[in-house]
Tab-separated table of C-alpha atoms in Angstrom:
chain	number	residue	atom	x	y	z
A	1395	MET	CA	267.705	-25.643	3.098
A	1396	LEU	CA	267.438	-22.483	0.990
A	1397	THR	CA	266.451	-23.165	-2.626
A	1398	PRO	CA	266.012	-19.846	-4.485
A	1399	TYR	CA	264.701	-20.019	-8.042
A	1400	ALA	CA	265.978	-16.622	-9.205
A	1401	GLU	CA	269.391	-14.953	-9.267
A	1402	THR	CA	268.069	-11.873	-7.473
A	1403	GLN	CA	266.837	-14.063	-4.647
A	1404	VAL	CA	270.290	-15.579	-4.339
A	1405	ALA	CA	271.852	-12.108	-4.102
A	1406	ASP	CA	269.414	-11.018	-1.391
A	1407	ILE	CA	270.093	-14.168	0.653
A	1408	ILE	CA	273.867	-13.830	0.371
A	1409	ARG	CA	273.851	-10.135	1.287
A	1410	ASP	CA	271.814	-10.967	4.388
A	1411	TYR	CA	274.146	-13.728	5.486
A	1412	ALA	CA	277.258	-11.653	4.710
A	1413	ASP	CA	275.893	-8.774	6.851
A	1414	ARG	CA	275.449	-11.220	9.724
A	1415	LYS	CA	278.697	-13.076	8.953
A	1416	ALA	CA	276.682	-16.289	8.966
A	1417	ALA	CA	278.140	-19.199	7.027
A	1418	LEU	CA	276.467	-20.916	4.079
A	1419	LYS	CA	277.040	-24.418	2.824
A	1420	ILE	CA	276.907	-24.133	-0.974
A	1421	ILE	CA	275.608	-27.146	-2.897
A	1422	GLY	CA	274.006	-28.181	-6.179
A	1423	GLY	CA	272.371	-31.592	-6.051
A	1424	ASN	CA	274.559	-32.558	-3.058
A	1425	THR	CA	275.727	-35.743	-4.755
A	1426	ARG	CA	279.315	-34.924	-3.822
A	1427	SER	CA	278.691	-34.371	-0.108
A	1428	GLY	CA	281.749	-35.615	1.721
A	1429	PHE	CA	284.187	-33.993	-0.688
A	1430	GLY	CA	286.752	-31.774	0.933
A	1431	ASN	CA	287.147	-30.872	4.558
A	1432	ALA	CA	284.120	-30.694	6.852
A	1433	VAL	CA	282.047	-27.483	6.579
A	1434	ALA	CA	280.447	-25.837	9.594
A	1435	ALA	CA	277.576	-23.674	8.283
A	1436	ASP	CA	274.470	-21.990	9.618
A	1437	GLU	CA	272.358	-22.875	6.564
A	1438	THR	CA	272.556	-24.721	3.232
A	1439	LEU	CA	272.077	-22.809	-0.047
A	1440	SER	CA	271.284	-24.967	-3.055
A	1441	SER	CA	271.009	-24.148	-6.766
A	1442	ARG	CA	268.707	-27.087	-7.513
A	1443	ALA	CA	265.610	-24.873	-8.038
A	1444	MET	CA	267.469	-22.790	-10.656
A	1445	SER	CA	267.029	-25.253	-13.497
A	1446	GLY	CA	266.648	-25.141	-17.261
A	1447	ILE	CA	268.560	-24.872	-20.504
A	1448	VAL	CA	268.753	-21.168	-21.400
A	1449	ALA	CA	270.203	-21.436	-24.896
A	1450	TYR	CA	271.429	-24.259	-27.099
A	1451	ASN	CA	272.156	-24.149	-30.811
A	1452	PRO	CA	273.641	-27.479	-31.901
A	1453	ALA	CA	275.212	-25.819	-34.944
A	1454	GLU	CA	277.222	-23.521	-32.670
A	1455	MET	CA	278.101	-26.397	-30.313
A	1456	VAL	CA	277.557	-24.134	-27.297
A	1457	MET	CA	275.049	-24.529	-24.455
A	1458	THR	CA	273.991	-22.163	-21.675
A	1459	ALA	CA	272.177	-23.672	-18.701
A	1460	LYS	CA	271.167	-22.584	-15.250
A	1461	ALA	CA	273.452	-24.035	-12.614
A	1462	GLY	CA	270.824	-26.263	-10.985
A	1463	THR	CA	269.949	-28.027	-14.215
A	1464	PRO	CA	270.263	-31.804	-13.742
A	1465	LEU	CA	273.230	-33.237	-15.595
A	1466	ALA	CA	270.881	-35.880	-17.029
A	1467	THR	CA	268.783	-33.128	-18.652
A	1468	VAL	CA	271.854	-31.612	-20.267
A	1469	GLU	CA	273.132	-34.957	-21.533
A	1470	ALA	CA	269.724	-35.900	-22.919
A	1471	ALA	CA	269.507	-32.647	-24.906
A	1472	LEU	CA	272.990	-33.204	-26.292
A	1473	ALA	CA	272.290	-36.845	-27.129
A	1474	GLN	CA	269.311	-35.823	-29.288
A	1475	ASN	CA	271.805	-33.982	-31.488
A	1476	ARG	CA	274.577	-36.570	-31.203
A	1477	GLN	CA	276.716	-34.215	-29.165
A	1478	MET	CA	278.514	-34.584	-25.842
A	1479	MET	CA	280.645	-32.961	-23.188
A	1480	ALA	CA	284.127	-34.024	-24.209
A	1481	PHE	CA	285.430	-34.140	-20.631
A	1482	GLU	CA	283.137	-37.045	-19.622
A	1483	PRO	CA	281.905	-35.907	-16.170
A	1484	MET	CA	281.792	-38.819	-13.763
A	1485	ASP	CA	278.895	-39.733	-11.510
A	1486	HIS	CA	280.172	-39.690	-7.913
A	1487	ARG	CA	277.070	-41.194	-6.338
A	1488	PRO	CA	278.253	-44.851	-6.383
A	1489	ILE	CA	281.566	-44.199	-4.623
A	1490	MET	CA	280.207	-41.491	-2.306
A	1491	ALA	CA	276.999	-43.370	-1.423
A	1492	THR	CA	274.922	-40.278	-2.089
A	1493	GLU	CA	271.550	-39.731	-3.711
A	1494	GLY	CA	269.877	-36.956	-5.652
A	1495	GLU	CA	270.682	-35.575	-9.085
A	1496	PRO	CA	274.089	-34.174	-10.126
A	1497	THR	CA	273.786	-30.636	-11.524
A	1498	ILE	CA	275.656	-28.950	-14.351
A	1499	GLY	CA	276.778	-26.225	-11.951
A	1500	GLY	CA	278.155	-28.843	-9.586
A	1501	VAL	CA	280.105	-30.441	-12.447
A	1502	PHE	CA	281.957	-27.194	-13.111
A	1503	ALA	CA	282.252	-26.158	-9.456
A	1504	ALA	CA	284.097	-29.410	-8.793
A	1505	ASN	CA	285.842	-29.479	-12.215
A	1506	VAL	CA	284.633	-33.055	-12.707
A	1507	SER	CA	286.476	-34.785	-15.565
A	1508	GLY	CA	286.620	-38.376	-16.756
A	1509	PRO	CA	288.839	-40.688	-18.871
A	1510	ARG	CA	289.024	-38.370	-21.898
A	1511	ARG	CA	290.410	-35.546	-19.797
A	1512	TYR	CA	294.057	-36.101	-20.689
A	1513	VAL	CA	293.359	-35.610	-24.426
A	1514	ALA	CA	290.285	-33.349	-24.408
A	1515	GLY	CA	290.964	-31.214	-21.338
A	1516	ALA	CA	289.197	-30.831	-18.012
A	1517	ALA	CA	285.695	-29.429	-17.405
A	1518	ARG	CA	287.173	-25.938	-16.933
A	1519	ASP	CA	288.667	-26.083	-20.418
A	1520	SER	CA	285.183	-26.341	-21.929
A	1521	LEU	CA	283.786	-23.498	-19.824
A	1522	LEU	CA	283.235	-20.303	-21.848
A	1523	GLY	CA	281.317	-18.127	-19.404
A	1524	ILE	CA	279.542	-17.990	-16.075
A	1525	ARG	CA	277.159	-15.935	-14.004
A	1526	PHE	CA	277.615	-16.069	-10.239
A	1527	VAL	CA	276.926	-14.181	-7.031
A	1528	ASN	CA	279.943	-13.252	-4.935
A	1529	GLY	CA	280.206	-13.097	-1.152
A	1530	SER	CA	279.003	-9.494	-1.102
A	1531	GLY	CA	275.760	-10.383	-2.906
A	1532	GLU	CA	276.875	-8.891	-6.241
A	1533	ILE	CA	275.785	-10.547	-9.487
A	1534	ILE	CA	278.789	-11.007	-11.760
A	1535	LYS	CA	279.055	-12.110	-15.371
A	1536	ALA	CA	282.348	-13.445	-16.698
A	1537	GLY	CA	283.200	-14.744	-20.157
A	1538	GLY	CA	280.699	-15.304	-22.945
A	1539	ARG	CA	279.580	-17.721	-25.647
A	1540	VAL	CA	282.857	-17.780	-27.597
A	1541	MET	CA	286.423	-18.571	-26.634
A	1542	LYS	CA	288.646	-15.504	-26.920
A	1543	ASN	CA	292.323	-14.818	-26.350
A	1544	VAL	CA	292.283	-11.977	-23.862
A	1545	THR	CA	294.479	-10.596	-21.133
A	1546	GLY	CA	293.266	-10.160	-17.597
A	1547	LEU	CA	291.582	-12.290	-14.960
A	1548	ASP	CA	289.562	-15.268	-16.185
A	1549	LEU	CA	287.004	-15.654	-13.404
A	1550	SER	CA	285.419	-18.637	-15.101
A	1551	LYS	CA	288.595	-20.646	-14.604
A	1552	PHE	CA	288.852	-19.535	-10.958
A	1553	LEU	CA	285.319	-20.648	-10.140
A	1554	ALA	CA	285.794	-24.009	-11.838
A	1555	GLY	CA	287.180	-26.384	-9.240
A	1556	SER	CA	286.596	-23.980	-6.334
A	1557	PHE	CA	283.923	-26.225	-4.774
A	1558	GLY	CA	281.621	-23.319	-3.949
A	1559	THR	CA	284.194	-21.396	-1.907
A	1560	LEU	CA	284.481	-18.360	-4.212
A	1561	GLY	CA	280.945	-17.778	-5.401
A	1562	PHE	CA	277.480	-19.223	-5.982
A	1563	LEU	CA	277.151	-20.249	-9.634
A	1564	THR	CA	273.825	-19.364	-11.238
A	1565	GLU	CA	274.527	-20.043	-14.942
A	1566	VAL	CA	277.205	-21.712	-17.048
A	1567	THR	CA	278.034	-21.547	-20.750
A	1568	PHE	CA	280.165	-24.302	-22.223
A	1569	ARG	CA	281.222	-25.769	-25.516
A	1570	VAL	CA	280.283	-29.272	-26.639
A	1571	LEU	CA	281.540	-31.599	-29.359
A	1572	PRO	CA	280.027	-34.118	-31.762
A	1573	LYS	CA	279.591	-37.579	-30.318
A	1574	PRO	CA	281.851	-40.103	-32.092
A	1575	ALA	CA	280.019	-42.267	-34.595
A	1576	ALA	CA	281.981	-45.387	-33.648
A	1577	GLU	CA	284.004	-46.674	-30.707
A	1578	LYS	CA	286.327	-49.622	-30.157
A	1579	THR	CA	288.388	-50.657	-27.160
A	1580	VAL	CA	291.480	-52.817	-27.509
A	1581	ILE	CA	292.094	-54.977	-24.422
A	1582	VAL	CA	295.620	-56.321	-23.929
A	1583	SER	CA	295.767	-58.968	-21.228
A	1584	GLY	CA	298.477	-60.157	-18.852
A	1585	LEU	CA	300.668	-57.071	-18.459
A	1586	ASP	CA	301.980	-56.047	-15.060
A	1587	ASP	CA	301.737	-52.393	-14.001
A	1588	ASP	CA	305.182	-51.456	-15.321
A	1589	ALA	CA	304.712	-53.109	-18.719
A	1590	ALA	CA	301.205	-51.639	-19.017
A	1591	THR	CA	302.551	-48.144	-18.407
A	1592	ARG	CA	305.102	-48.551	-21.182
A	1593	ILE	CA	302.507	-49.973	-23.606
A	1594	MET	CA	300.052	-47.130	-22.901
A	1595	ALA	CA	302.810	-44.599	-23.562
A	1596	ALA	CA	303.713	-46.366	-26.821
A	1597	ALA	CA	300.066	-46.413	-27.932
A	1598	MET	CA	299.739	-42.692	-27.189
A	1599	ALA	CA	302.802	-42.004	-29.331
A	1600	MET	CA	301.298	-43.783	-32.330
A	1601	SER	CA	299.216	-41.934	-34.911
A	1602	VAL	CA	296.016	-43.745	-33.917
A	1603	GLU	CA	294.456	-41.062	-31.646
A	1604	VAL	CA	293.839	-43.053	-28.500
A	1605	SER	CA	291.115	-41.273	-26.485
A	1606	GLY	CA	291.284	-43.451	-23.393
A	1607	ALA	CA	294.122	-45.383	-21.813
A	1608	ALA	CA	293.707	-47.255	-18.522
A	1609	HIS	CA	295.162	-50.260	-16.744
A	1610	LEU	CA	293.044	-52.563	-14.592
A	1611	PRO	CA	295.191	-54.862	-12.430
A	1612	GLU	CA	293.950	-58.334	-11.572
A	1613	SER	CA	292.653	-57.123	-8.168
A	1614	VAL	CA	289.953	-55.043	-9.926
A	1615	ARG	CA	289.562	-56.684	-13.343
A	1616	SER	CA	286.642	-58.912	-12.362
A	1617	ARG	CA	284.663	-55.900	-11.093
A	1618	PHE	CA	284.300	-54.473	-14.605
A	1619	ILE	CA	281.541	-55.402	-17.108
A	1620	ASP	CA	280.257	-58.179	-14.827
A	1621	GLY	CA	283.577	-60.033	-14.881
A	1622	ALA	CA	283.524	-60.463	-18.658
A	1623	LEU	CA	287.030	-59.112	-19.296
A	1624	PRO	CA	289.580	-61.777	-20.351
A	1625	GLU	CA	291.710	-63.412	-17.688
A	1626	GLY	CA	294.648	-61.449	-16.339
A	1627	PRO	CA	295.298	-57.732	-15.828
A	1628	ALA	CA	293.627	-55.665	-18.551
A	1629	THR	CA	295.238	-52.708	-20.341
A	1630	ILE	CA	292.507	-50.926	-22.270
A	1631	LEU	CA	292.876	-48.478	-25.136
A	1632	ARG	CA	289.924	-46.611	-26.662
A	1633	LEU	CA	289.571	-45.396	-30.230
A	1634	GLU	CA	286.718	-43.104	-31.358
A	1635	GLY	CA	285.584	-41.359	-34.517
A	1636	LEU	CA	284.077	-42.170	-37.906
A	1637	ALA	CA	283.542	-45.896	-38.404
A	1638	ALA	CA	286.035	-46.306	-41.264
A	1639	SER	CA	288.661	-44.311	-39.421
A	1640	VAL	CA	288.213	-46.305	-36.201
A	1641	GLU	CA	288.474	-49.549	-38.180
A	1642	ALA	CA	291.739	-48.488	-39.832
A	1643	ARG	CA	293.278	-47.137	-36.632
A	1644	ALA	CA	292.281	-50.254	-34.687
A	1645	ALA	CA	293.999	-52.441	-37.263
A	1646	LYS	CA	297.168	-50.357	-36.979
A	1647	LEU	CA	297.110	-50.499	-33.160
A	1648	LEU	CA	296.436	-54.256	-33.131
A	1649	SER	CA	299.393	-54.854	-35.468
A	1650	VAL	CA	301.591	-53.613	-32.636
A	1651	MET	CA	299.636	-55.103	-29.709
A	1652	ASP	CA	299.744	-58.507	-31.407
A	1653	ARG	CA	303.421	-58.639	-30.447
A	1654	VAL	CA	302.739	-57.560	-26.848
A	1655	GLY	CA	300.285	-60.135	-25.573
A	1656	PRO	CA	296.802	-61.663	-25.995
A	1657	TRP	CA	294.227	-59.125	-27.038
A	1658	ALA	CA	290.465	-58.773	-27.425
A	1659	LEU	CA	288.176	-56.146	-28.847
A	1660	LEU	CA	285.069	-54.439	-27.489
A	1661	GLU	CA	282.801	-52.343	-29.695
A	1662	GLY	CA	279.838	-50.009	-29.429
A	1663	GLU	CA	277.786	-50.144	-26.242
A	1664	GLU	CA	280.007	-52.759	-24.600
A	1665	SER	CA	282.985	-50.455	-24.995
A	1666	GLY	CA	280.950	-47.477	-23.774
A	1667	PHE	CA	279.807	-49.395	-20.692
A	1668	LEU	CA	283.391	-50.353	-19.770
A	1669	TRP	CA	284.561	-46.752	-19.979
A	1670	ARG	CA	281.598	-45.480	-17.932
A	1671	GLN	CA	282.662	-47.889	-15.217
A	1672	VAL	CA	286.253	-46.663	-15.404
A	1673	ARG	CA	284.893	-43.077	-15.262
A	1674	ASP	CA	282.730	-43.789	-12.214
A	1675	VAL	CA	285.390	-45.855	-10.372
A	1676	ALA	CA	283.131	-48.913	-10.286
A	1677	PRO	CA	285.491	-51.247	-8.354
A	1678	TYR	CA	285.314	-49.068	-5.273
A	1679	ALA	CA	281.608	-48.328	-5.211
A	1680	GLY	CA	279.701	-49.402	-2.115
A	1681	GLN	CA	282.814	-49.545	0.091
A	1682	GLY	CA	282.194	-46.397	2.104
A	1683	ALA	CA	284.232	-47.503	5.103
A	1684	LYS	CA	287.481	-47.516	3.144
A	1685	PRO	CA	289.349	-44.245	2.408
A	1686	LEU	CA	289.548	-43.432	-1.323
A	1687	TRP	CA	292.182	-41.202	-2.890
A	1688	LYS	CA	292.362	-39.574	-6.313
A	1689	VAL	CA	296.069	-39.219	-7.070
A	1690	SER	CA	297.582	-37.324	-9.993
A	1691	VAL	CA	301.245	-37.842	-10.895
A	1692	ALA	CA	303.348	-38.061	-14.054
A	1693	PRO	CA	302.054	-41.040	-16.103
A	1694	ALA	CA	305.356	-42.902	-15.805
A	1695	GLU	CA	305.304	-42.622	-11.996
A	1696	GLY	CA	301.838	-43.949	-11.092
A	1697	HIS	CA	302.817	-47.603	-10.869
A	1698	ARG	CA	306.038	-46.738	-9.033
A	1699	LEU	CA	304.006	-44.870	-6.423
A	1700	VAL	CA	301.703	-47.825	-5.886
A	1701	ALA	CA	304.625	-50.251	-5.650
A	1702	ALA	CA	306.378	-48.078	-3.029
A	1703	LEU	CA	303.239	-47.731	-0.915
A	1704	ARG	CA	302.454	-51.439	-0.989
A	1705	MET	CA	305.681	-52.025	0.942
A	1706	GLU	CA	304.167	-50.196	3.932
A	1707	ALA	CA	300.361	-50.135	3.604
A	1708	GLY	CA	297.419	-52.175	2.397
A	1709	ILE	CA	296.097	-50.581	-0.778
A	1710	ASP	CA	294.230	-51.453	-3.942
A	1711	ALA	CA	294.552	-49.320	-7.090
A	1712	PHE	CA	293.892	-48.978	-10.813
A	1713	TYR	CA	295.118	-46.437	-13.358
A	1714	ASP	CA	293.519	-44.007	-15.808
A	1715	TRP	CA	294.901	-41.149	-17.931
A	1716	GLN	CA	297.727	-43.301	-19.286
A	1717	GLY	CA	298.777	-44.090	-15.724
A	1718	GLY	CA	298.793	-40.493	-14.494
A	1719	LEU	CA	295.547	-40.834	-12.521
A	1720	VAL	CA	295.625	-43.425	-9.751
A	1721	TRP	CA	292.425	-44.365	-8.001
A	1722	MET	CA	293.686	-45.716	-4.701
A	1723	GLN	CA	291.606	-47.365	-1.994
A	1724	MET	CA	293.206	-47.909	1.411
A	1725	GLU	CA	292.311	-50.972	3.450
A	1726	ALA	CA	292.240	-49.147	6.772
A	1727	ASP	CA	294.140	-45.942	7.621
A	1728	PRO	CA	294.278	-43.242	4.919
A	1729	GLU	CA	298.081	-43.005	5.359
A	1730	ALA	CA	298.058	-39.380	4.217
A	1731	ASP	CA	301.595	-38.531	5.317
A	1732	LEU	CA	302.995	-41.726	3.773
A	1733	LEU	CA	301.151	-41.124	0.474
A	1734	ARG	CA	302.046	-37.447	0.141
A	1735	GLY	CA	305.644	-38.085	1.129
A	1736	ALA	CA	305.927	-40.770	-1.566
A	1737	ILE	CA	304.441	-38.399	-4.163
A	1738	ARG	CA	307.050	-35.746	-3.321
A	1739	ALA	CA	309.834	-38.359	-3.538
A	1740	LEU	CA	308.724	-39.271	-7.074
A	1741	GLY	CA	308.820	-35.692	-8.313
A	1742	GLY	CA	305.479	-34.238	-7.282
A	1743	GLY	CA	301.793	-34.445	-7.930
A	1744	HIS	CA	298.761	-34.207	-5.717
A	1745	ALA	CA	296.451	-36.481	-3.754
A	1746	THR	CA	292.819	-35.632	-2.959
A	1747	LEU	CA	290.972	-37.576	-0.292
A	1748	LEU	CA	287.537	-38.162	-1.795
A	1749	ARG	CA	285.990	-40.537	0.687
A	1750	ALA	CA	286.631	-41.078	4.358
A	1751	SER	CA	284.837	-41.270	7.682
A	1752	ASP	CA	283.941	-38.068	9.529
A	1753	ALA	CA	286.660	-38.859	12.108
A	1754	VAL	CA	289.313	-39.087	9.372
A	1755	ARG	CA	288.089	-35.955	7.617
A	1756	ALA	CA	288.436	-34.036	10.862
A	1757	THR	CA	292.187	-34.747	11.006
A	1758	VAL	CA	293.371	-35.230	7.401
A	1759	ALA	CA	293.572	-32.382	4.856
A	1760	ALA	CA	291.419	-33.457	1.920
A	1761	PHE	CA	293.341	-31.349	-0.654
A	1762	GLU	CA	297.047	-31.376	-1.379
A	1763	PRO	CA	298.954	-28.872	0.785
A	1764	ARG	CA	300.129	-25.927	-1.295
A	1765	PRO	CA	303.499	-24.137	-1.439
A	1766	PRO	CA	303.427	-20.946	0.679
A	1767	ALA	CA	303.295	-18.516	-2.255
A	1768	GLU	CA	300.434	-20.369	-3.921
A	1769	ALA	CA	298.509	-20.689	-0.642
A	1770	LEU	CA	298.853	-16.961	-0.032
A	1771	LEU	CA	297.632	-16.107	-3.534
A	1772	SER	CA	294.648	-18.446	-3.178
A	1773	GLU	CA	293.700	-16.878	0.123
A	1774	ARG	CA	293.877	-13.348	-1.331
A	1775	ILE	CA	291.594	-14.360	-4.199
A	1776	ARG	CA	289.101	-15.845	-1.762
A	1777	GLU	CA	289.158	-12.713	0.383
A	1778	LYS	CA	288.357	-10.551	-2.687
A	1779	LEU	CA	285.413	-12.677	-3.806
A	1780	ASP	CA	284.118	-13.670	-0.383
A	1781	PRO	CA	285.324	-11.004	2.097
A	1782	ALA	CA	283.154	-12.197	4.957
A	1783	GLY	CA	284.235	-15.812	4.471
A	1784	ILE	CA	280.706	-17.185	4.382
A	1785	PHE	CA	280.980	-19.676	1.463
A	1786	ASN	CA	281.730	-23.281	2.474
A	1787	PRO	CA	284.156	-22.185	5.205
A	1788	GLY	CA	286.950	-24.698	5.720
A	1789	LYS	CA	286.034	-26.903	2.748
A	1790	MET	CA	289.248	-26.056	0.910
A	1791	ALA	CA	291.126	-24.786	3.926
A	1792	VAL	CA	294.547	-23.524	2.908
A	1793	THR	CA	297.227	-25.909	4.126
A	1794	ILE	CA	300.842	-25.089	3.490
A	1795	GLU	CA	303.280	-27.690	2.193
A	1796	ARG	CA	305.984	-28.658	4.611
A	1797	ALA	CA	309.605	-28.289	3.552
A	1798	VAL	CA	311.322	-31.584	2.767
């Protein structure tokens, strides 16, 4: 494994491999190994030795860090100033059965976003600027320390979510937000998937500023907070902010939920622990033999997708993002064609295969097939940034959506 500690070293290595057309597997802490399609590479290039916070002024709410900086280091520095990354990056180690330390560069390279994503935006929405080395060994700076409205190509947004296929990140600059002073979670028990979807939508429409909305069916309920959730499926709604504001908004929300079904309340660390488990997909940790999908659809369609699939396949599922994110574990076969066909039938969305055996990954496209025009554009961008095709070849292989 190659672990350069300086940007110039990275550039030299990449130029050498590009000249020889030798492939490189690009990683950070390698805690997300298994994501995407299989990569055949001559060597692994890691950013883990490029570590450290470059600049952080809490008053500006902006941080710049080297790409290999452990996520834990970043979060600890933010916590000292009661600040946070609003997009709640998840820890993939439990579901992927990996070790090591997640890096801040890896978070942005994979666009890792948690339960607050649907109100606060994804990781890429917090990214202000980057430094990276392209496939020709050129050091490139894009963006800066402030968010500007500009015309032209936003390379920061292209690199976010590219899984190391467009460039090797060396530094990231991102905005942070104050950590809420108080947190409460309302738990409504006994709703089926359809009723829970309607209640989450109703809660989001209220002026109570719900920052998390998830539904945990009975099949997964007992796997959260050591089985301490009330009996029956749990629909959970999070409120955050100043203590007095959270108290008033919780009272307003409960005045409506009181007519819906039995409810309970979690506060402080108990609430935080529950949402970290939702974020990290706790029910499906330690089940590496079973394929795991991350499915994004319109919030009103998530439960309909699951109901349709259960007619033909053995699956377990729970819902985040007001029902628009479905974490779906298959009992045996990944059923990719069945799943993607059902998504198209319900109006569209995308399914990403996060976890599967090597045999399955060799035959199933991990990322949603793209329409021809989009696939062509993506390939042209890749060719410009990595002309020799040495970065993570095949990881996000372009697959074209079939006509239906």
